[in-house]
C-alpha positions as a printed Julia matrix, in Angstrom:
319×3 Matrix{Float64}:
  19.81   -1.04    2.38
  16.72    0.29    4.15
  13.28   -0.1     2.57
  10.02    1.52    3.69
   6.79   -0.16    2.61
   3.11    0.78    2.97
   0.29   -1.81    3.09
  -2.89   -1.94    1.06
  -6.59   -2.17    1.79
  -7.73   -4.88    4.15
  -5.03   -4.29    6.76
  -7.16   -1.8     8.73
  -8.83   -2.77   12.01
 -11.16   -0.74   14.25
  -9.39    1.78   16.46
  -5.92    1.31   14.96
  -5.4     5.05   14.54
  -6.11    5.95   18.19
  -2.55    5.7    19.61
  -1.14    7.78   16.75
  -3.47   10.66   17.56
  -1.89   10.88   20.99
   1.41   12.04   19.49
   2.12   15.8    19.59
   0.52   17.74   16.74
  -1.28   14.75   15.23
  -4.8    15.84   16.14
  -4.32   19.13   14.31
  -2.67   17.36   11.38
  -5.61   14.98   11.03
  -8.06   17.87   11.15
  -6.32   19.36    8.1
  -6.1    16.02    6.32
  -9.78   15.33    7.03
 -10.71   18.54    5.26
  -8.66   17.5     2.23
 -10.14   13.99    2.15
 -13.68   15.11    2.9
 -13.89   12.54    5.72
 -13.64   12.62    9.5
 -10.48   10.52    9.59
 -10.21   10.74   13.38
 -13.68    9.24   13.81
 -13.11    6.43   11.31
  -9.71    5.58   12.78
 -10.86    5.5    16.4
 -14.61    5.03   16.89
 -15.87    3.38   13.68
 -16.59   -0.33   13.57
 -15.28   -2.91   11.11
 -18.16   -2.49    8.67
 -17.68    1.27    8.48
 -13.98    1.09    7.74
 -14.51   -1.72    5.24
 -16.15    0.86    2.96
 -13.63    1.47    0.17
 -14.3     5.21    0.19
 -13.33    5.27    3.88
 -10.64    2.6     4.07
  -8.34    4.03    1.42
  -7.93    7.6     2.79
  -7.66    6.13    6.28
  -4.79    3.85    5.26
  -2.83    6.59    3.5
  -3.3     9.06    6.36
  -2.13    6.46    8.89
   0.99    5.7     6.87
   1.79    9.38    6.48
   1.27    9.97   10.21
   3.74    7.25   11.1
   6.23    8.58    8.56
   5.97   12.06   10.09
   6.56   10.58   13.54
   9.55    8.62   12.26
  11.2    11.03    9.83
   9.79   14.49   10.59
   8.67   16.67    7.7
   8.13   14.18    4.89
   7.76   16.99    2.33
  11.15   18.65    2.6
  13.41   16.63    4.88
  15.87   14.24    3.21
  14.64   10.67    3.58
  17.08    8.2     5.17
  15.87    5.34    3.03
  17.14    3.57   -0.05
  13.83    2.47   -1.5
  10.1     2.83   -0.91
   7.16    0.79   -2.16
   3.45    0.51   -1.47
   0.98   -2.29   -2.03
  -2.06   -1.14   -4.03
  -3.39    2.0    -2.33
  -0.15    2.04   -0.33
   1.5     3.31   -3.52
   0.01    6.73   -2.76
   1.68    6.69    0.64
   4.94    5.66   -1.03
   4.62    8.43   -3.62
   4.33   11.01   -0.83
   7.33    9.59    1.05
   9.4     9.7    -2.13
   8.42   13.32   -2.77
   6.43   12.64   -5.95
   3.22   13.92   -4.34
   2.62   16.39   -1.54
   0.75   14.72    1.34
  -2.31   16.83    0.58
  -2.24   15.78   -3.08
  -1.89   12.13   -2.07
  -4.91   12.45    0.22
  -6.98   14.23   -2.4
  -6.14   11.53   -4.94
  -6.82    8.65   -2.58
 -10.17   10.13   -1.56
 -11.2    10.34   -5.21
  -9.77    6.86   -5.81
 -11.77    5.41   -2.93
 -15.01    7.04   -4.02
 -14.5     6.01   -7.63
 -13.68    2.4    -6.78
 -16.63    2.17   -4.39
 -18.98    3.41   -7.11
 -17.47    1.05   -9.69
 -17.83   -1.88   -7.29
 -21.51   -1.07   -6.79
 -22.26   -1.54  -10.49
 -21.69   -5.32  -10.5
 -21.56   -7.96   -7.76
 -17.85   -8.72   -7.58
 -15.29   -9.78   -5.0
 -11.86  -11.21   -4.27
 -10.57  -14.55   -2.96
  -7.07  -15.31   -1.68
  -5.55  -18.47   -3.13
  -2.93  -19.87   -0.77
  -0.54  -22.56   -1.91
  -0.93  -24.89   -4.86
   1.2   -24.99   -8.0
   1.53  -21.47   -9.38
   0.98  -22.44  -13.02
  -2.01  -24.57  -12.1
  -3.51  -21.75  -10.04
  -3.13  -19.22  -12.86
  -4.6   -21.69  -15.36
  -7.59  -22.3   -13.08
  -8.2   -18.56  -12.74
  -8.12  -18.11  -16.49
 -10.52  -21.0   -17.03
 -13.05  -19.32  -14.74
 -12.58  -15.86  -16.26
 -10.93  -14.51  -13.12
  -8.05  -12.04  -12.83
  -4.96  -12.61  -10.62
  -5.52   -9.14   -9.18
  -2.77   -9.41   -6.57
   0.25  -11.62   -7.2
   1.88  -11.35   -3.81
   4.51  -14.05   -4.19
   5.19  -16.38   -1.26
   2.53  -18.74   -2.61
  -0.27  -16.19   -2.44
  -2.39  -14.98   -5.36
  -5.66  -13.05   -5.03
  -8.36  -13.89   -7.56
 -10.93  -11.26   -8.52
 -14.06  -11.26  -10.6
 -17.83  -11.55  -10.43
 -19.56  -13.33   -7.57
 -20.67  -16.09   -9.93
 -17.12  -16.62  -11.22
 -15.73  -16.81   -7.68
 -18.42  -19.28   -6.61
 -17.63  -21.53   -9.57
 -13.93  -21.3    -8.75
 -14.58  -22.21   -5.1
 -16.47  -25.3    -6.26
 -13.52  -26.37   -8.42
 -10.34  -25.17   -6.67
  -6.78  -25.95   -7.82
  -5.1   -28.94   -6.23
  -3.41  -28.35   -2.85
  -4.67  -24.75   -2.72
  -6.64  -23.17    0.13
  -9.2   -20.47   -0.68
 -10.13  -17.59    1.61
 -12.81  -15.06    0.69
 -11.66  -11.5     1.36
 -13.76   -8.85    3.07
 -13.56   -6.27    0.29
 -16.28   -4.48   -1.63
 -15.34   -5.42   -5.19
 -12.94   -6.8    -7.79
 -10.16   -4.27   -7.38
  -7.33   -4.1    -9.91
  -9.47   -5.58  -12.69
 -11.44   -4.27  -15.67
 -14.4    -3.76  -13.32
 -12.6    -0.68  -11.97
 -12.38    1.11  -15.34
 -14.88    3.86  -14.33
 -12.66    4.74  -11.36
  -9.62    5.09  -13.63
 -11.38    7.77  -15.67
 -12.45    9.62  -12.54
  -9.02    9.65  -10.89
  -7.3    10.51  -14.17
  -9.22   13.8   -14.33
  -7.98   14.83  -10.89
  -4.42   13.63  -11.63
  -4.26   16.04  -14.56
  -4.46   18.95  -12.09
  -1.47   17.76  -10.05
   2.17   18.52  -10.79
   4.3    15.62   -9.54
   8.01   15.85   -8.72
  10.61   13.24   -9.55
  11.21   10.79   -6.69
  14.11   11.56   -4.37
  14.75    7.88   -3.66
  14.13    4.58   -5.43
  10.37    4.23   -5.91
   8.96    0.87   -7.02
   5.86    0.39   -9.15
   3.25   -2.32   -8.57
   2.83   -2.7   -12.31
   6.06   -4.63  -12.81
   8.34   -3.98   -9.84
  10.34   -1.42  -11.81
  12.13    1.5   -10.16
  10.5     4.58  -11.65
  12.62    7.74  -11.79
  10.09   10.07  -13.46
   7.33   11.54  -11.3
   4.96   12.06  -14.21
   5.29    8.44  -15.25
   4.73    7.24  -11.71
   1.54    9.29  -11.41
   0.26    7.77  -14.65
   1.06    4.31  -13.32
  -0.83    5.1   -10.1
  -3.94    5.9   -12.1
  -3.73    2.89  -14.42
  -2.97    0.55  -11.49
  -6.56    0.9   -10.32
  -7.7    -1.52  -13.04
  -4.57   -3.63  -13.52
  -3.04   -6.37  -11.32
  -0.67   -5.66   -8.43
   2.63   -7.49   -8.94
   4.02   -7.44   -5.41
   5.99  -10.54   -6.32
   7.92   -8.42   -8.82
   8.47   -5.69   -6.23
   9.91   -8.3    -3.87
  12.24   -9.57   -6.58
  13.44   -6.01   -7.25
  14.13   -5.39   -3.57
  16.14   -8.59   -3.41
  18.16   -7.58   -6.48
  18.83   -4.14   -4.98
  20.23   -5.77   -1.86
  17.62   -4.91    0.78
  18.86   -5.59    4.31
  16.09   -4.02    6.44
  12.4    -3.38    5.85
  10.07   -1.15    7.86
   6.33   -1.45    7.25
   4.13    1.53    8.08
   0.76    1.06    9.82
  -1.52   -0.77    9.76
   1.49   -3.05    9.51
   1.97   -6.79    9.4
   0.87   -7.98    5.96
   3.97   -6.97    3.98
   6.46   -7.96    6.68
   4.71  -11.36    6.66
   5.23  -11.69    2.9
   8.84  -10.54    3.28
   9.52  -13.32    5.79
   9.36  -15.79    2.92
  10.13  -13.57   -0.06
  13.13  -11.74    1.46
  14.87  -14.23    3.77
  17.59  -12.74    5.91
  16.17   -9.21    5.71
  15.41   -7.62    9.08
  11.71   -6.81    9.28
   9.83   -4.38   11.49
   6.07   -3.89   11.48
   5.32   -0.45   12.92
   1.86   -1.09   14.38
   1.76    1.49   17.19
   3.97    4.38   18.38
   5.59    1.87   20.74
   7.39    0.49   17.67
   8.92    3.85   16.75
  11.95    3.49   19.03
  13.12    0.35   17.24
  12.31    1.94   13.89
  14.47    4.94   14.75
  17.27    2.59   15.77
  17.08    0.89   12.38
  17.19    4.26   10.64
  20.24    5.31   12.7
  21.99    2.0    12.06
  21.34    2.4     8.37
  22.63    5.97    8.35
  25.8     4.97   10.18
  26.41    2.04    7.84
  25.91    4.27    4.81
  28.33    6.85    6.17
  31.0     4.2     6.74
  30.56    2.86    3.21
  30.93    6.34    1.79
  34.17    6.72    3.74
  35.37    3.43    2.28
  35.32    1.65    5.62
  33.8    -1.84    6.13
């Protein structure tokens, strides 16, 4: 069973888009996508520095466009071509990439939504001094209890012993001064407390745009960050996308669902590495491929072909 996953904010690094723009037709594609997003995606993905692409309003459209570009290079026309995959999932903003791969959103609709999402979340983050801290290790119950005692939200429950705490700067400072036993804390370079109540203004903003979009039902299994469920209704998935802005990401639940479905191979779209790293512990025995540059496409295509051949044999009743 082949799974395609798309990473969330924080995975971007300066210049990561440059090699993808060298592929045939990509420069023209990014010119169109830049018009939709209202950003010069080529500039931000090639020439911008780390501070520029840390901006939420920039990072989110950049991530989705990069994932879509790699999917086009791997699969062809992601809008109409049948997808040789059994499941697709995205982490946080990566859910918009996943929705486009599954056919719920047109690429242009995904980019319009993510641009509005990024602007809305950046504005919401500017209202209060907030942030996020990764909590690595420690007893899970003790970590969650410590977060609650400090008024923090487990904004990302990534499984594999990793939970991301989010809240005000003061709350995070108090938490850092009194960490859970055997846990390591790492402050994240993000602009605010994403996936918490602090993002409520962004939910309202994105909801207005979502009302103008007509989603289709997914053409493959599409997982939701809310609870790891496979969502078969496009309208419901779009609603979940909007509400997810201010509610925690349960990637641990998505991992559990993929295990239950019988995942055997996982391909992560660029900027790849984070989700394949989590899968190393959360999905043991599953072949993992982080597609970081076009040089990784050959192996990705081999995995797709191997999957297609295996599926065909199973359909014929052959081992």
